[in-house]
Amino acid sequence: MGGARGGVSAPGDPEALAAAALRRAPAGIARAISLVEDRRPEARPAVWRLLRRLAAEGRGASCHRVGLTGPPGVGKSTLASAMVGELRRRGRVVGVLAVDPSSPRSGGALLGDRARIALDPGDDAVFVRSMAAGGDLGGLSRAAGSAVEVLSAVHDVVLVETTGVGQSETDVEHVTDTVIVAIQPASGDVLQFLKAGLLEVPDVLVVNKADLGAPAERALAELRSALGTLDAGAGRAGSPPVLATSGATARGVPELVDACDQRFAALVADGSLLARRRRASAAWAYGLLRTLWGERGVERAGGRAALVGRLEAAIDRGAPAVEAVYAEGSRLE
Ligand SMILES: Nc1nc2c(ncn2[C@@H]2O[C@H](COP(=O)(O)OP(=O)(O)OP(=O)(O)O)[C@@H](O)[C@H]2O)c(=O)[nH]1
Ligand SMILES: [Mg+2]
């Protein structure tokens, strides 16, 4: 019987959960995510069956997975909620995963509250879930990759909110197609961002809280000019779009959603989406494997390059990333 939100005592029937999630029943989606969060070894076969079924029957390649990241307090949750509003106006079905670095629930609850304020409370075309960040896994929790797979099977767009950028293999760029990096409207923050060499990470850059006026305009100008200089110096084809946004007033939010749509259309048009996802999933799987079996495990498995190659091949054959991890790991035990 349903109703259990969190730690269900038995892993649950993955076929029934998949069917309920594919109907986009909120309780079905919630229980499917709870299943992928279940760390008990006896839950694994059910997790893998669920993910395989969702991959086979879900939206898969037509869902755009978007990461939204940036420093604490930059306004990610507020911006995510404004993006959800804009996406709903465009008729999209949206899943949101808020990965909260500090407390297990507050970030998601906050985002949930904002989303509920911004939206029709009866709108079940938006699903919001929070997840505690995994202290052991860089920015994201162990189950975040699988949770994104669940959400992307049943939504047009999945937004993943995380704090901090460019930390490790297990960062948000390995579970999403597009990464938006939000920075504070203050010069110091722009410089810090540039110094930290984080320009490889974003596909779209936003200076948020643009409603603050002058500081945001200055930050925007600095960032554009720094990017222009870098591009000229490195001969890069093009830097990410830089936008001014405000989650509070929704300024720039339609343009941000446009930028995301354009990027996704380009990934689909040039055929790079699936290869990119496979590479990203393998990088994610590698990070998880290294966390679980350590550097020595990686060595015993033949080293990083060989391992990543095998993980990528397994994922290419249709294995969920998390299944590929444990298949490799079982050979180390
Ligand atoms: N002026 C202004 N303030 C904003 C805007 N967006 C958020 N804020 C304020 O900034 C603070 C942080 O907003 P959040 O949306 O929770 O920021 P966050 O990046 O999700 O924060 P963490 O998840 O805790 O890292 C709150 O006090 C918001 O009211 C904005 O567009 N303009
Ligand atoms: Mg937040």
Short mmCIF file of N, CA and C in Angstrom, two decimals, residues 221-289:
data_model
loop_
_atom_site.label_atom_id
_atom_site.label_comp_id
_atom_site.label_asym_id
_atom_site.label_seq_id
_atom_site.Cartn_x
_atom_site.Cartn_y
_atom_site.Cartn_z
N ALA A 221 28.89 44.05 -17.08
CA ALA A 221 29.86 44.64 -18.01
C ALA A 221 31.25 44.03 -17.81
N GLU A 222 31.64 43.88 -16.54
CA GLU A 222 32.95 43.29 -16.24
C GLU A 222 33.06 41.88 -16.78
N LEU A 223 32.03 41.13 -16.54
CA LEU A 223 32.03 39.73 -16.95
C LEU A 223 32.10 39.61 -18.47
N ARG A 224 31.31 40.44 -19.15
CA ARG A 224 31.32 40.39 -20.62
C ARG A 224 32.67 40.78 -21.17
N SER A 225 33.25 41.78 -20.56
CA SER A 225 34.54 42.23 -21.11
C SER A 225 35.63 41.20 -20.80
N ALA A 226 35.58 40.61 -19.60
CA ALA A 226 36.57 39.57 -19.27
C ALA A 226 36.42 38.38 -20.21
N LEU A 227 35.21 38.00 -20.48
CA LEU A 227 34.97 36.87 -21.37
C LEU A 227 35.45 37.17 -22.78
N GLY A 228 35.21 38.40 -23.22
CA GLY A 228 35.65 38.81 -24.55
C GLY A 228 37.16 38.73 -24.67
N THR A 229 37.87 39.20 -23.63
CA THR A 229 39.33 39.15 -23.63
C THR A 229 39.81 37.71 -23.68
N LEU A 230 39.20 36.88 -22.84
CA LEU A 230 39.59 35.48 -22.79
C LEU A 230 39.38 34.80 -24.14
N ASP A 231 38.25 35.08 -24.74
CA ASP A 231 37.94 34.45 -26.03
C ASP A 231 38.96 34.83 -27.08
N ALA A 232 39.28 36.13 -27.10
CA ALA A 232 40.24 36.60 -28.08
C ALA A 232 41.59 35.92 -27.84
N GLY A 233 42.01 35.86 -26.56
CA GLY A 233 43.29 35.28 -26.22
C GLY A 233 43.37 33.80 -26.54
N ALA A 234 42.32 33.06 -26.18
CA ALA A 234 42.36 31.61 -26.33
C ALA A 234 41.87 31.15 -27.68
N GLY A 235 41.40 32.09 -28.48
CA GLY A 235 40.86 31.73 -29.79
C GLY A 235 39.65 30.82 -29.67
N ARG A 236 38.91 30.98 -28.60
CA ARG A 236 37.75 30.12 -28.41
C ARG A 236 36.64 30.50 -29.38
N ALA A 237 35.86 29.51 -29.71
CA ALA A 237 34.80 29.72 -30.69
C ALA A 237 33.74 30.68 -30.16
N GLY A 238 33.47 30.60 -28.89
CA GLY A 238 32.46 31.50 -28.34
C GLY A 238 32.29 31.22 -26.88
N SER A 239 31.99 32.27 -26.14
CA SER A 239 31.80 32.07 -24.72
C SER A 239 30.32 31.85 -24.45
N PRO A 240 30.00 31.39 -23.24
CA PRO A 240 28.59 31.17 -22.93
C PRO A 240 27.82 32.48 -22.93
N PRO A 241 26.54 32.43 -23.24
CA PRO A 241 25.73 33.64 -23.11
C PRO A 241 25.76 34.15 -21.67
N VAL A 242 25.81 35.47 -21.53
CA VAL A 242 25.79 36.09 -20.20
C VAL A 242 24.52 36.92 -20.09
N LEU A 243 23.72 36.61 -19.10
CA LEU A 243 22.43 37.29 -18.97
C LEU A 243 22.29 37.91 -17.59
N ALA A 244 21.50 38.99 -17.53
CA ALA A 244 21.14 39.56 -16.23
C ALA A 244 19.75 39.03 -15.88
N THR A 245 19.64 38.47 -14.67
CA THR A 245 18.34 37.92 -14.27
C THR A 245 17.96 38.40 -12.88
N SER A 246 16.69 38.29 -12.59
CA SER A 246 16.21 38.49 -11.23
C SER A 246 15.08 37.51 -10.99
N GLY A 247 15.30 36.62 -10.05
CA GLY A 247 14.23 35.69 -9.71
C GLY A 247 13.08 36.44 -9.05
N ALA A 248 13.44 37.52 -8.35
CA ALA A 248 12.43 38.28 -7.60
C ALA A 248 11.45 38.99 -8.54
N THR A 249 11.96 39.57 -9.63
CA THR A 249 11.07 40.32 -10.53
C THR A 249 10.82 39.58 -11.83
N ALA A 250 11.50 38.45 -12.03
CA ALA A 250 11.41 37.66 -13.26
C ALA A 250 12.08 38.34 -14.45
N ARG A 251 12.78 39.43 -14.20
CA ARG A 251 13.53 40.06 -15.29
C ARG A 251 14.57 39.08 -15.85
N GLY A 252 14.62 38.99 -17.16
CA GLY A 252 15.62 38.13 -17.79
C GLY A 252 15.28 36.65 -17.78
N VAL A 253 14.20 36.29 -17.12
CA VAL A 253 13.89 34.86 -17.00
C VAL A 253 13.41 34.26 -18.34
N PRO A 254 12.56 34.96 -19.10
CA PRO A 254 12.21 34.41 -20.42
C PRO A 254 13.46 34.24 -21.30
N GLU A 255 14.38 35.21 -21.22
CA GLU A 255 15.62 35.12 -22.01
C GLU A 255 16.46 33.94 -21.55
N LEU A 256 16.46 33.68 -20.24
CA LEU A 256 17.22 32.55 -19.72
C LEU A 256 16.63 31.23 -20.22
N VAL A 257 15.33 31.14 -20.19
CA VAL A 257 14.67 29.92 -20.69
C VAL A 257 14.92 29.79 -22.20
N ASP A 258 14.91 30.91 -22.92
CA ASP A 258 15.24 30.88 -24.36
C ASP A 258 16.66 30.34 -24.56
N ALA A 259 17.59 30.85 -23.75
CA ALA A 259 18.99 30.42 -23.91
C ALA A 259 19.11 28.91 -23.67
N CYS A 260 18.39 28.41 -22.68
CA CYS A 260 18.40 26.96 -22.41
C CYS A 260 17.80 26.20 -23.58
N ASP A 261 16.69 26.69 -24.10
CA ASP A 261 16.04 26.02 -25.23
C ASP A 261 16.97 25.99 -26.44
N GLN A 262 17.65 27.11 -26.68
CA GLN A 262 18.55 27.17 -27.85
C GLN A 262 19.69 26.18 -27.70
N ARG A 263 20.21 26.12 -26.48
CA ARG A 263 21.31 25.18 -26.26
C ARG A 263 20.84 23.74 -26.47
N PHE A 264 19.67 23.41 -25.93
CA PHE A 264 19.19 22.03 -26.07
C PHE A 264 18.93 21.70 -27.54
N ALA A 265 18.33 22.65 -28.25
CA ALA A 265 18.07 22.44 -29.68
C ALA A 265 19.38 22.19 -30.41
N ALA A 266 20.44 22.92 -30.03
CA ALA A 266 21.74 22.74 -30.69
C ALA A 266 22.33 21.36 -30.37
N LEU A 267 22.19 20.92 -29.12
CA LEU A 267 22.71 19.60 -28.74
C LEU A 267 21.98 18.49 -29.49
N VAL A 268 20.69 18.69 -29.70
CA VAL A 268 19.91 17.69 -30.42
C VAL A 268 20.27 17.74 -31.91
N ALA A 269 20.36 18.97 -32.45
CA ALA A 269 20.58 19.13 -33.89
C ALA A 269 21.94 18.58 -34.33
N ASP A 270 22.97 18.80 -33.51
CA ASP A 270 24.28 18.31 -33.97
C ASP A 270 24.57 16.89 -33.48
N GLY A 271 23.57 16.28 -32.85
CA GLY A 271 23.69 14.87 -32.50
C GLY A 271 24.61 14.59 -31.32
N SER A 272 24.99 15.62 -30.57
CA SER A 272 25.96 15.39 -29.50
C SER A 272 25.33 15.08 -28.14
N LEU A 273 24.02 15.22 -28.04
CA LEU A 273 23.37 15.07 -26.73
C LEU A 273 23.64 13.71 -26.09
N LEU A 274 23.40 12.64 -26.83
CA LEU A 274 23.50 11.32 -26.21
C LEU A 274 24.93 10.94 -25.88
N ALA A 275 25.87 11.32 -26.75
CA ALA A 275 27.28 11.04 -26.47
C ALA A 275 27.73 11.82 -25.24
N ARG A 276 27.27 13.04 -25.14
CA ARG A 276 27.61 13.86 -23.99
C ARG A 276 27.06 13.25 -22.70
N ARG A 277 25.80 12.81 -22.77
CA ARG A 277 25.20 12.18 -21.60
C ARG A 277 25.95 10.92 -21.19
N ARG A 278 26.35 10.14 -22.19
CA ARG A 278 27.05 8.89 -21.88
C ARG A 278 28.39 9.20 -21.19
N ARG A 279 29.11 10.17 -21.72
CA ARG A 279 30.39 10.56 -21.11
C ARG A 279 30.17 11.10 -19.70
N ALA A 280 29.15 11.94 -19.55
CA ALA A 280 28.88 12.54 -18.24
C ALA A 280 28.48 11.46 -17.24
N SER A 281 27.63 10.52 -17.68
CA SER A 281 27.19 9.45 -16.78
C SER A 281 28.36 8.58 -16.36
N ALA A 282 29.27 8.32 -17.30
CA ALA A 282 30.44 7.51 -16.98
C ALA A 282 31.32 8.25 -15.98
N ALA A 283 31.44 9.55 -16.13
CA ALA A 283 32.24 10.34 -15.17
C ALA A 283 31.57 10.31 -13.79
N TRP A 284 30.26 10.41 -13.78
CA TRP A 284 29.50 10.33 -12.53
C TRP A 284 29.71 8.96 -11.88
N ALA A 285 29.59 7.90 -12.70
CA ALA A 285 29.73 6.54 -12.19
C ALA A 285 31.14 6.33 -11.64
N TYR A 286 32.12 6.86 -12.34
CA TYR A 286 33.50 6.75 -11.87
C TYR A 286 33.66 7.41 -10.50
N GLY A 287 33.08 8.60 -10.34
CA GLY A 287 33.17 9.30 -9.05
C GLY A 287 32.54 8.48 -7.93
N LEU A 288 31.41 7.86 -8.22
CA LEU A 288 30.75 7.04 -7.21
C LEU A 288 31.58 5.81 -6.88
N LEU A 289 32.11 5.18 -7.93
CA LEU A 289 32.92 3.99 -7.70
C LEU A 289 34.15 4.31 -6.86
#
